[in-house]
PDB file of C-alpha atoms and ligand atoms in Angstrom:
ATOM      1  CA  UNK N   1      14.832  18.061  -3.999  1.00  0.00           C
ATOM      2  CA  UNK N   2      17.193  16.070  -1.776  1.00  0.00           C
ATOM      3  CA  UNK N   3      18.274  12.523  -1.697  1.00  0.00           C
ATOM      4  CA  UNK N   4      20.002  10.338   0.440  1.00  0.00           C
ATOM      5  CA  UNK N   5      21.420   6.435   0.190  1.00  0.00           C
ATOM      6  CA  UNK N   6      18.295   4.150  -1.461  1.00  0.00           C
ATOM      7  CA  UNK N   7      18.188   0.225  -1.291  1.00  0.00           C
ATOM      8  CA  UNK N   8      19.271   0.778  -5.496  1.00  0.00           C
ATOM      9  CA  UNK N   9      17.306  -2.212  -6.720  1.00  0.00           C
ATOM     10  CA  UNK N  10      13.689  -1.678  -5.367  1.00  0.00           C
ATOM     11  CA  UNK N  11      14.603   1.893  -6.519  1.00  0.00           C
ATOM     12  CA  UNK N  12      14.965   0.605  -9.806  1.00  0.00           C
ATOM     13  CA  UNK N  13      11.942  -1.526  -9.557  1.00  0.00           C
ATOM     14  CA  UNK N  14       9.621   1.331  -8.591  1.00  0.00           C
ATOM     15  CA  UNK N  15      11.244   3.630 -11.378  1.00  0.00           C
ATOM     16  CA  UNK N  16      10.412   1.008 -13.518  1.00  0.00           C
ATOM     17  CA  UNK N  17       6.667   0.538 -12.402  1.00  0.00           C
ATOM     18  CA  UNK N  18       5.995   3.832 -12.728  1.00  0.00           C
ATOM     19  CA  UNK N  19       7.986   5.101 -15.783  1.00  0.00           C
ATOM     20  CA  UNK N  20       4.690   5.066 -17.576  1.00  0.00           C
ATOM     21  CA  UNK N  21       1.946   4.566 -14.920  1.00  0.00           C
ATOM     22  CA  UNK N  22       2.535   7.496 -13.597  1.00  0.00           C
ATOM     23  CA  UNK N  23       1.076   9.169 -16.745  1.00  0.00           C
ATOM     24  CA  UNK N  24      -2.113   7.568 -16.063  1.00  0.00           C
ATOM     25  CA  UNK N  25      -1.832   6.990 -11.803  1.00  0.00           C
ATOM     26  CA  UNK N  26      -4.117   9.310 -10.755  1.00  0.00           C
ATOM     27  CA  UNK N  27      -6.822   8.706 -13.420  1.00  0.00           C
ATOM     28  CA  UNK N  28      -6.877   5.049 -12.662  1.00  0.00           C
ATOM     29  CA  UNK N  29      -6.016   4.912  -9.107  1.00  0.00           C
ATOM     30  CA  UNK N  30      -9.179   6.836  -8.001  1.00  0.00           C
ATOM     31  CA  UNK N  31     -11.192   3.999  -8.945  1.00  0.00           C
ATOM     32  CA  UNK N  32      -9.366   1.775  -6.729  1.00  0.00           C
ATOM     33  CA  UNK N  33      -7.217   3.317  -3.591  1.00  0.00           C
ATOM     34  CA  UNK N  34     -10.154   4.271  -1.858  1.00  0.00           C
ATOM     35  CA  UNK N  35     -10.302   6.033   1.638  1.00  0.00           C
ATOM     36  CA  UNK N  36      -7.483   8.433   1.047  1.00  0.00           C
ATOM     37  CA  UNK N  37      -9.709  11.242   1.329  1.00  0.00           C
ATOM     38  CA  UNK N  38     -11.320   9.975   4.204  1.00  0.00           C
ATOM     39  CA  UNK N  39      -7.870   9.732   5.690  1.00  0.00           C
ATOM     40  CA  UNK N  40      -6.991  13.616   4.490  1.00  0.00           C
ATOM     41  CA  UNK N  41     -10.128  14.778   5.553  1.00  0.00           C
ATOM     42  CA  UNK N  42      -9.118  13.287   9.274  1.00  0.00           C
ATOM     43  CA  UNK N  43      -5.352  14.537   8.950  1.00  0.00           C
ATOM     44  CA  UNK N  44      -6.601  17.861  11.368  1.00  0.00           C
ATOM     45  CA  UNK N  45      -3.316  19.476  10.374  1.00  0.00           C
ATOM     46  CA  UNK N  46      -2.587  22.081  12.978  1.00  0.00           C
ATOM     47  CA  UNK N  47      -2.563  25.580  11.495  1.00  0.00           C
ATOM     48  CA  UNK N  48       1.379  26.287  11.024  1.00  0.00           C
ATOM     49  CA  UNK N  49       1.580  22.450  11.398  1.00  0.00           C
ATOM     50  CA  UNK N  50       3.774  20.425   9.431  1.00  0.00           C
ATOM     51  CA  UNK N  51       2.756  17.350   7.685  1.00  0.00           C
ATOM     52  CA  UNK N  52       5.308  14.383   5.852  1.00  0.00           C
ATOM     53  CA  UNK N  53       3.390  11.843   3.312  1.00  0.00           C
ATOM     54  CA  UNK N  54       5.832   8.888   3.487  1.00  0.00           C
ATOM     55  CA  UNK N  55       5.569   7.055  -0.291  1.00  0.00           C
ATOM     56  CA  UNK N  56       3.440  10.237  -1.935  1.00  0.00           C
ATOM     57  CA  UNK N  57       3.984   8.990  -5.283  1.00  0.00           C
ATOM     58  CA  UNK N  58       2.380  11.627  -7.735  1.00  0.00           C
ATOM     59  CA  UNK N  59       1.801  14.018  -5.138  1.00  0.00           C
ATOM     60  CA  UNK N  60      -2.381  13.818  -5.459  1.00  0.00           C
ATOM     61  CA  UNK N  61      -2.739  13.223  -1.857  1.00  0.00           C
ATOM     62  CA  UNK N  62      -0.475  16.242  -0.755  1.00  0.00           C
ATOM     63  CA  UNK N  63      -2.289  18.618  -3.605  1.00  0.00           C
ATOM     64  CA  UNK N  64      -5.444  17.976  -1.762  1.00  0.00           C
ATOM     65  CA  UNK N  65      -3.631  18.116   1.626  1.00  0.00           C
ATOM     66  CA  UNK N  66      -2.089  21.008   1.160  1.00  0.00           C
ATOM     67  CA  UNK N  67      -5.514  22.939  -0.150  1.00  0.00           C
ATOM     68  CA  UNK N  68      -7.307  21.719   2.843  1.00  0.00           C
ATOM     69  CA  UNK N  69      -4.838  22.585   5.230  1.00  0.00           C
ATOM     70  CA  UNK N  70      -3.730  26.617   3.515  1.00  0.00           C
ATOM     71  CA  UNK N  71      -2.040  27.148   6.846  1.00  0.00           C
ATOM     72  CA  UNK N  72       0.508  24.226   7.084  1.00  0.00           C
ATOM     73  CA  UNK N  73       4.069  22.998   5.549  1.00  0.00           C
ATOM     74  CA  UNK N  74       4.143  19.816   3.670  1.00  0.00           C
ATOM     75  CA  UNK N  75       7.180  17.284   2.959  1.00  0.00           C
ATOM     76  CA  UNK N  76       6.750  14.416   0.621  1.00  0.00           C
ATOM     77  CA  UNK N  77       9.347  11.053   0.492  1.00  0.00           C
ATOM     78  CA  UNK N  78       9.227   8.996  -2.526  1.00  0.00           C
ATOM     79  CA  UNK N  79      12.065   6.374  -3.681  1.00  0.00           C
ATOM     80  CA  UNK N  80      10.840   6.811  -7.369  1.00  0.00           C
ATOM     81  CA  UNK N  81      12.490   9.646  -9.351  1.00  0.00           C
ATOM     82  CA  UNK N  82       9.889   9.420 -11.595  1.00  0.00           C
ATOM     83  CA  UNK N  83       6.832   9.708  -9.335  1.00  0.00           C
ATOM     84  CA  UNK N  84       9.010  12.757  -7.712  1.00  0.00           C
ATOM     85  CA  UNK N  85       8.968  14.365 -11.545  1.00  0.00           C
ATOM     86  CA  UNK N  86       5.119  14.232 -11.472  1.00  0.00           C
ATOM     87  CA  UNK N  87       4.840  14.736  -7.779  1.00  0.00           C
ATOM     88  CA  UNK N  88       6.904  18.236  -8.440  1.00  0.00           C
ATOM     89  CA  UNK N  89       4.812  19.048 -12.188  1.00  0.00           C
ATOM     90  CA  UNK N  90       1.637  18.707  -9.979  1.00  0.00           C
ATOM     91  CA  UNK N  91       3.075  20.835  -7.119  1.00  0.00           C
ATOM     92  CA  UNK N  92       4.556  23.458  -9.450  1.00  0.00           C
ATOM     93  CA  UNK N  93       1.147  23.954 -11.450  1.00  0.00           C
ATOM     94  CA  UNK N  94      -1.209  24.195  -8.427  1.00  0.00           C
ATOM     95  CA  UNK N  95       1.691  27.336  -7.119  1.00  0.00           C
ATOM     96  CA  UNK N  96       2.526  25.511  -4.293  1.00  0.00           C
ATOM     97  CA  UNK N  97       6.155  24.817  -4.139  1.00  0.00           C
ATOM     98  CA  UNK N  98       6.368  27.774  -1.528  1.00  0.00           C
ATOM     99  CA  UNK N  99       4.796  24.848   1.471  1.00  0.00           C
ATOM    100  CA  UNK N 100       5.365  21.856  -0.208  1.00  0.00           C
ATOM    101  CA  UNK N 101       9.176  19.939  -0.305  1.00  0.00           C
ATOM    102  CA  UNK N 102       9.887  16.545  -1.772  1.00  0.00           C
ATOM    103  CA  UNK N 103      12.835  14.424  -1.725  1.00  0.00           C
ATOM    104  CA  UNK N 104      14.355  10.753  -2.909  1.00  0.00           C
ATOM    105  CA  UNK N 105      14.635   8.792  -0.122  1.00  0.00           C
ATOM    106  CA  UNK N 106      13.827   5.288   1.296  1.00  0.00           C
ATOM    107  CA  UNK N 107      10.652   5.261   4.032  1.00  0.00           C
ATOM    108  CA  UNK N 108      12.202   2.648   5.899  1.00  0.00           C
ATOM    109  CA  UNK N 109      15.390   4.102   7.203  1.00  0.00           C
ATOM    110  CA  UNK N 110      15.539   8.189   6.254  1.00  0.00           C
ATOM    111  CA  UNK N 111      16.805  11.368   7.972  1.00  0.00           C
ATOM    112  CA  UNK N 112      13.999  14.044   8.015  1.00  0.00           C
ATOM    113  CA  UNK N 113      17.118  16.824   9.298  1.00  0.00           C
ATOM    114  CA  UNK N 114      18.904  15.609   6.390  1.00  0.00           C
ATOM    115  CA  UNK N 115      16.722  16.469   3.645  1.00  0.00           C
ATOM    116  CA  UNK N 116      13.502  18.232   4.800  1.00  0.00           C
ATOM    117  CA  UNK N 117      16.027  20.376   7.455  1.00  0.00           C
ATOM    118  CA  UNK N 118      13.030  19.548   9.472  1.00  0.00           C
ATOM    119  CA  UNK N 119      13.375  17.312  12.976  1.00  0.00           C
ATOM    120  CA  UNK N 120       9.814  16.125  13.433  1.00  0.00           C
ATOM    121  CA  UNK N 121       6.086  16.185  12.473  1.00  0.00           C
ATOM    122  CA  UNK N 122       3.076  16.983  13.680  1.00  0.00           C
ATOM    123  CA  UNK N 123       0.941  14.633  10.741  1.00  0.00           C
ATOM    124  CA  UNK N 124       2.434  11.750   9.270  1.00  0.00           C
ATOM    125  CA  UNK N 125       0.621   9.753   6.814  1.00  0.00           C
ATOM    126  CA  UNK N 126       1.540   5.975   4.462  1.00  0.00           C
ATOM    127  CA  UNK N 127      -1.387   6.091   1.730  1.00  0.00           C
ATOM    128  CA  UNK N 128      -1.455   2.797  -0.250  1.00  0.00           C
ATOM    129  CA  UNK N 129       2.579   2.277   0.278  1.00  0.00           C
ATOM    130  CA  UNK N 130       3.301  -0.237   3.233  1.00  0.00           C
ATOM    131  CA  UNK N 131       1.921  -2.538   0.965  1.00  0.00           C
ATOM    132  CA  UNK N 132       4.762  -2.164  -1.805  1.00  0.00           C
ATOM    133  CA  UNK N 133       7.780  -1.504   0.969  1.00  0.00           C
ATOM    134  CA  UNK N 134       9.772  -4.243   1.480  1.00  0.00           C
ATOM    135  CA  UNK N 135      10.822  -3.963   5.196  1.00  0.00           C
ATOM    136  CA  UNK N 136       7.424  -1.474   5.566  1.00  0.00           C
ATOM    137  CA  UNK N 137       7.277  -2.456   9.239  1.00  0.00           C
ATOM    138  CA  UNK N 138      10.528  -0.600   9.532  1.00  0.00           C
ATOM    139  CA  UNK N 139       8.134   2.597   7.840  1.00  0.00           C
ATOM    140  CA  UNK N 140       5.943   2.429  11.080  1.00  0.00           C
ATOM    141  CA  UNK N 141       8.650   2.628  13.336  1.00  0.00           C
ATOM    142  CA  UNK N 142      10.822   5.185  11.251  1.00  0.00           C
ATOM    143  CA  UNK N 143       7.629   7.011  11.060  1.00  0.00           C
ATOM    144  CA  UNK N 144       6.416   7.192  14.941  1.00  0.00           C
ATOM    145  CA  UNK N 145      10.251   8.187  15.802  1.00  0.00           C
ATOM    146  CA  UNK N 146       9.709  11.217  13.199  1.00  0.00           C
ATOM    147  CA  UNK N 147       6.534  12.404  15.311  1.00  0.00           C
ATOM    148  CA  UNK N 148       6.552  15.832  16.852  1.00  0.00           C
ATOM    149  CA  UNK N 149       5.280  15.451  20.519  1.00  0.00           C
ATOM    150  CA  UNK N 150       1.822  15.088  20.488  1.00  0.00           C
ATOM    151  CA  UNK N 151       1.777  14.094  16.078  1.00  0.00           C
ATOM    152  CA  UNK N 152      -0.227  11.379  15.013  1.00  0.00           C
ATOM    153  CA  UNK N 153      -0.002   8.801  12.072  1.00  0.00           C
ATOM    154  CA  UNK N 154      -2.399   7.930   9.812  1.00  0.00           C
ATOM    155  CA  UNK N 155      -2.246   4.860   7.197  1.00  0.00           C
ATOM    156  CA  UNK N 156      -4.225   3.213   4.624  1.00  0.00           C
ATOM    157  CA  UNK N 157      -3.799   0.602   2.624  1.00  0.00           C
ATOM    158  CA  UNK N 158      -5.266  -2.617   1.273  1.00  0.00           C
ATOM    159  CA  UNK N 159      -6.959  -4.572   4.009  1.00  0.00           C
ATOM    160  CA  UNK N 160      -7.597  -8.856   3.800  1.00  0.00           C
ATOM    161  CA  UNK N 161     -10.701  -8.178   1.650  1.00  0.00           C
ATOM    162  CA  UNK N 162     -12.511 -10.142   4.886  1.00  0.00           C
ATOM    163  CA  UNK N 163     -15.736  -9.835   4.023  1.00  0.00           C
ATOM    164  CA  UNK N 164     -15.885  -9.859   0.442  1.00  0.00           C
ATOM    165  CA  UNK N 165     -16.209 -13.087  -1.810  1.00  0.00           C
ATOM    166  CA  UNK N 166     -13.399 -15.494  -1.965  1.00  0.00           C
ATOM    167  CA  UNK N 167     -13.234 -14.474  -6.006  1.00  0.00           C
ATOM    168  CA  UNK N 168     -13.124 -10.781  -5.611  1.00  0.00           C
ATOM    169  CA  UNK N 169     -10.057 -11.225  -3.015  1.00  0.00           C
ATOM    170  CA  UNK N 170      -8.382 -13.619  -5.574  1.00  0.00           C
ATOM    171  CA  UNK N 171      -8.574 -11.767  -8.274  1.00  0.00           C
ATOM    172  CA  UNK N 172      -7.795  -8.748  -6.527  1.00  0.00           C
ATOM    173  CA  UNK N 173      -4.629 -10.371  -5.053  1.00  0.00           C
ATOM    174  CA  UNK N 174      -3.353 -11.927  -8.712  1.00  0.00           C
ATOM    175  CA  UNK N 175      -3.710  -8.034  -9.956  1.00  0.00           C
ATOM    176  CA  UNK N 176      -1.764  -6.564  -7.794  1.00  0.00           C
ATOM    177  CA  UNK N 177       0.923  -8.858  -8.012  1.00  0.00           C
ATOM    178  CA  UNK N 178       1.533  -7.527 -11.058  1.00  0.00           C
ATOM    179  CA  UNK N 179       2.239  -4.439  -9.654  1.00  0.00           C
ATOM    180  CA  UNK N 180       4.547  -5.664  -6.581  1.00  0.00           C
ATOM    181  CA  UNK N 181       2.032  -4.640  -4.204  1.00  0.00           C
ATOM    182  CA  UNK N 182       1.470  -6.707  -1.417  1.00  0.00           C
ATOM    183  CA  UNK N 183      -2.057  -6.111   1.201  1.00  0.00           C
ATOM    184  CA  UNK N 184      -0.008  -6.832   4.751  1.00  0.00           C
ATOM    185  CA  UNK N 185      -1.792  -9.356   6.836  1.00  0.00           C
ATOM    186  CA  UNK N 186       0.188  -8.969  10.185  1.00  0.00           C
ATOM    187  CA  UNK N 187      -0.305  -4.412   9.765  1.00  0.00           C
ATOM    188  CA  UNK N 188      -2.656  -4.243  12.753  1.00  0.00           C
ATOM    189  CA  UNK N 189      -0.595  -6.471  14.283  1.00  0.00           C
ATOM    190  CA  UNK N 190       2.682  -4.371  14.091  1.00  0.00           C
ATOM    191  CA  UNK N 191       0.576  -1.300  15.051  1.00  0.00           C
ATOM    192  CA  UNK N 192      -0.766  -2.452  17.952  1.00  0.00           C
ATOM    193  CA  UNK N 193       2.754  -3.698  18.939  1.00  0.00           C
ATOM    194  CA  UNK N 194       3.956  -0.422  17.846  1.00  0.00           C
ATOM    195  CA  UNK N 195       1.961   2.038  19.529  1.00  0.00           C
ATOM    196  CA  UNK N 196       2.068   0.544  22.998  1.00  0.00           C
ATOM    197  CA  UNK N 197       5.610   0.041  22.299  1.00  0.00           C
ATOM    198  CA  UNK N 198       5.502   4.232  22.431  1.00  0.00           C
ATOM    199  CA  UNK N 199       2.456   4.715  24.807  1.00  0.00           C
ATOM    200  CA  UNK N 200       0.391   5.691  21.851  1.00  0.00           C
ATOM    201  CA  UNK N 201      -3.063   5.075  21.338  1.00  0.00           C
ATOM    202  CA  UNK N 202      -4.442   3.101  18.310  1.00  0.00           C
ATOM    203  CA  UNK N 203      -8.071   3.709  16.354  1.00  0.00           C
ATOM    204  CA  UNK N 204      -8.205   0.900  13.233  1.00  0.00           C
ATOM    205  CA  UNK N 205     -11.017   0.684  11.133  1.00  0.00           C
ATOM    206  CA  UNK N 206     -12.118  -1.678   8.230  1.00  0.00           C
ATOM    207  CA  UNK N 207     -13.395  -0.149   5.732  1.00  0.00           C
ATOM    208  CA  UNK N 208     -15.758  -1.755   2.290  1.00  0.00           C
ATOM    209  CA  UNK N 209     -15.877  -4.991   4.139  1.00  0.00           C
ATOM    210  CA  UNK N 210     -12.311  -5.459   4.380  1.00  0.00           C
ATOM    211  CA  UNK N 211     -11.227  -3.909   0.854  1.00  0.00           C
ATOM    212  CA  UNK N 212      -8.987  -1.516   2.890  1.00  0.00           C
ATOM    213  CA  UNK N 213      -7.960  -0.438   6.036  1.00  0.00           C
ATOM    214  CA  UNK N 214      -7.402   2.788   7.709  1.00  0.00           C
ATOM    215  CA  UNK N 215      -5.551   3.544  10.682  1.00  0.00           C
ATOM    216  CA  UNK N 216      -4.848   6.573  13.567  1.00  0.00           C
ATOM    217  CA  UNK N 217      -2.117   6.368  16.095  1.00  0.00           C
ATOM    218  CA  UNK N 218      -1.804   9.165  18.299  1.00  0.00           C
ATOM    219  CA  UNK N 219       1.356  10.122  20.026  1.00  0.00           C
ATOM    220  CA  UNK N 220       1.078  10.806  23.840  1.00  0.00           C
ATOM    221  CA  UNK N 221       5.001  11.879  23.638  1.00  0.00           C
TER     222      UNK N 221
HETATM  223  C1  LIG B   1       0.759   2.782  -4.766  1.00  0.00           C
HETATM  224  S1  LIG B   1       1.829   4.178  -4.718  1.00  0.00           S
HETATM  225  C2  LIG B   1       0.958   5.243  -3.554  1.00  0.00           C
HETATM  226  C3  LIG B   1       1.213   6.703  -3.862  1.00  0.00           C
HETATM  227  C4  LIG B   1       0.391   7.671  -3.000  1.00  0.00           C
HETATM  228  N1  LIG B   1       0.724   7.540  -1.612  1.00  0.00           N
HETATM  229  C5  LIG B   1      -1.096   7.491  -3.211  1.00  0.00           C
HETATM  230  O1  LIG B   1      -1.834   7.285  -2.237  1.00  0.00           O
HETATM  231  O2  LIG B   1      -1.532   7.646  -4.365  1.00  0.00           O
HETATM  232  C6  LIG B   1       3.196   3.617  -3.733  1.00  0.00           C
HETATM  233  C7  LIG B   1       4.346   4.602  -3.697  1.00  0.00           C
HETATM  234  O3  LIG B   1       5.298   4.141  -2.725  1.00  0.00           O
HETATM  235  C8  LIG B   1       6.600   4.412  -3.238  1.00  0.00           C
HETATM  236  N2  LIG B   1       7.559   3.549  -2.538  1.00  0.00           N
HETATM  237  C9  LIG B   1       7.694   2.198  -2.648  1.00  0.00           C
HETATM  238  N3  LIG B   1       8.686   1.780  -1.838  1.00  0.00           N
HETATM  239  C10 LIG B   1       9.176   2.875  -1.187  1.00  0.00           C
HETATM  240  C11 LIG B   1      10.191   3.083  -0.218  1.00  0.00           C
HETATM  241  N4  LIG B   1      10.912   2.073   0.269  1.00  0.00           N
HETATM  242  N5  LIG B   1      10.401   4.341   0.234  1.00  0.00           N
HETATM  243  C12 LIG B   1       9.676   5.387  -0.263  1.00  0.00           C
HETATM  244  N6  LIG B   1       8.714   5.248  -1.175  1.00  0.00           N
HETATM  245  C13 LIG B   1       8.454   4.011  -1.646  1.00  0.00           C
HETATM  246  C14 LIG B   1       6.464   4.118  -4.729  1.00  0.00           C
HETATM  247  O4  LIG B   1       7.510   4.691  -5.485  1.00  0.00           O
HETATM  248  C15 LIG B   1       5.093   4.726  -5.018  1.00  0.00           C
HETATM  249  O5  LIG B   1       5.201   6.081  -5.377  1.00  0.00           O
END
């Protein structure tokens, strides 16, 4: 596993939000992060393709990744060392450290030469992290510029709970303070701006009335 300069204090903060959770992440989480599959199940990994999960926490979403998609490579970035234990436990016990590499590194400003020894991708994919990245904007564009020629990026995440009672949202939104995690109001927003900043094209959908969103830019480089 490789590393490279991290912003040390939301390092620290993430290490410390997951020191235990991520005993109990994947058990819990499936109740709650939903449309990650959907988004794996659209990933269309080209066979020999290479795919990076930017914020891949336990490494569930590469797992699955990885055993829909026998043919292709898979990188993993996470800026917790202790998601990157699990992440590696899971990868190790399912024998597929052969196609998978992780490394420490920061989503908003890293090197893919540097520590995957890998200049681009064809699938990139943000499950559930923009919305605990401070900077995560930075993440899109970090992410597009990683892109092989032709690559696409997919994110979900939390959307504005729009069409779900005023309660639900509140509560939602006091609970996952607790956790630092932050739904992004302005993410179409940026991707729109994004993608026709690169000639890209853009699908969004809202998904559960608003409980999350899931997005698709393709690259037309
Ligand atoms: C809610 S978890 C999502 C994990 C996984 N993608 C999933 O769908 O289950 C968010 C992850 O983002 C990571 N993260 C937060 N800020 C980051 C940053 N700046 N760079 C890389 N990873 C970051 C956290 O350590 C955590 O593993």
């Amino acid at each position: 596993m490789s590393t490279t300069e991290l912003p040390a204090r939301h390092a620290e903060l993430m290490d410390g939000v997951y020191r235990w959770q991520r005993h109990i992440y994947d058990l819990t989480r499936k109740y709650y992060l939903l449309g990650r599959d959907r988004l794996i199940s659209g990933l269309d990994v080209p066979a020999g393709g290479t795919m990076l999960e930017l914020g891949c926490g336990t490494g569930r979403n590469i797992v699955l990744a990885a055993r829909r998609y026998p043919d292709a490579r898979f990188f993993g970035l996470d800026i917790s060392a202790e998601m990157l234990e699990t992440a590696m436990a899971a990868i190790a016990r399912e024998g597929l450290s052969g196609r998978v590499k992780l490394a420490r590194g920061d989503a908003t400003d890293f090197d893919a030469k540097a520590l995957f020894s890998v200049e681009s991708f064809d699938r990139i994919f943000v499950s559930y992290s923009l919305s605990m990245i401070p900077g995560w904007e930075k993440t899109i564009s970090a992410a597009l510029a990683a892109l092989s020629a032709g690559g696409s990026l997919h994110v979900v995440d939390f959307g504005q709970q729009e069409a779900l009672p005023g309660w639900f949202r509140t509560l939602l939104r006091g609970w996952l303070r607790k956790f630092h995690v932050e739904p992004r109001e302005s993410l179409r927003d940026v991707l729109e701006s994004e993608s026709e900043r690169i000639g890209a094209s853009l699908r969004f959908r809202t998904l559960y009335r608003g409980y999350a969103w899931l997005a698709v830019v393709g690259s037309r480089r």
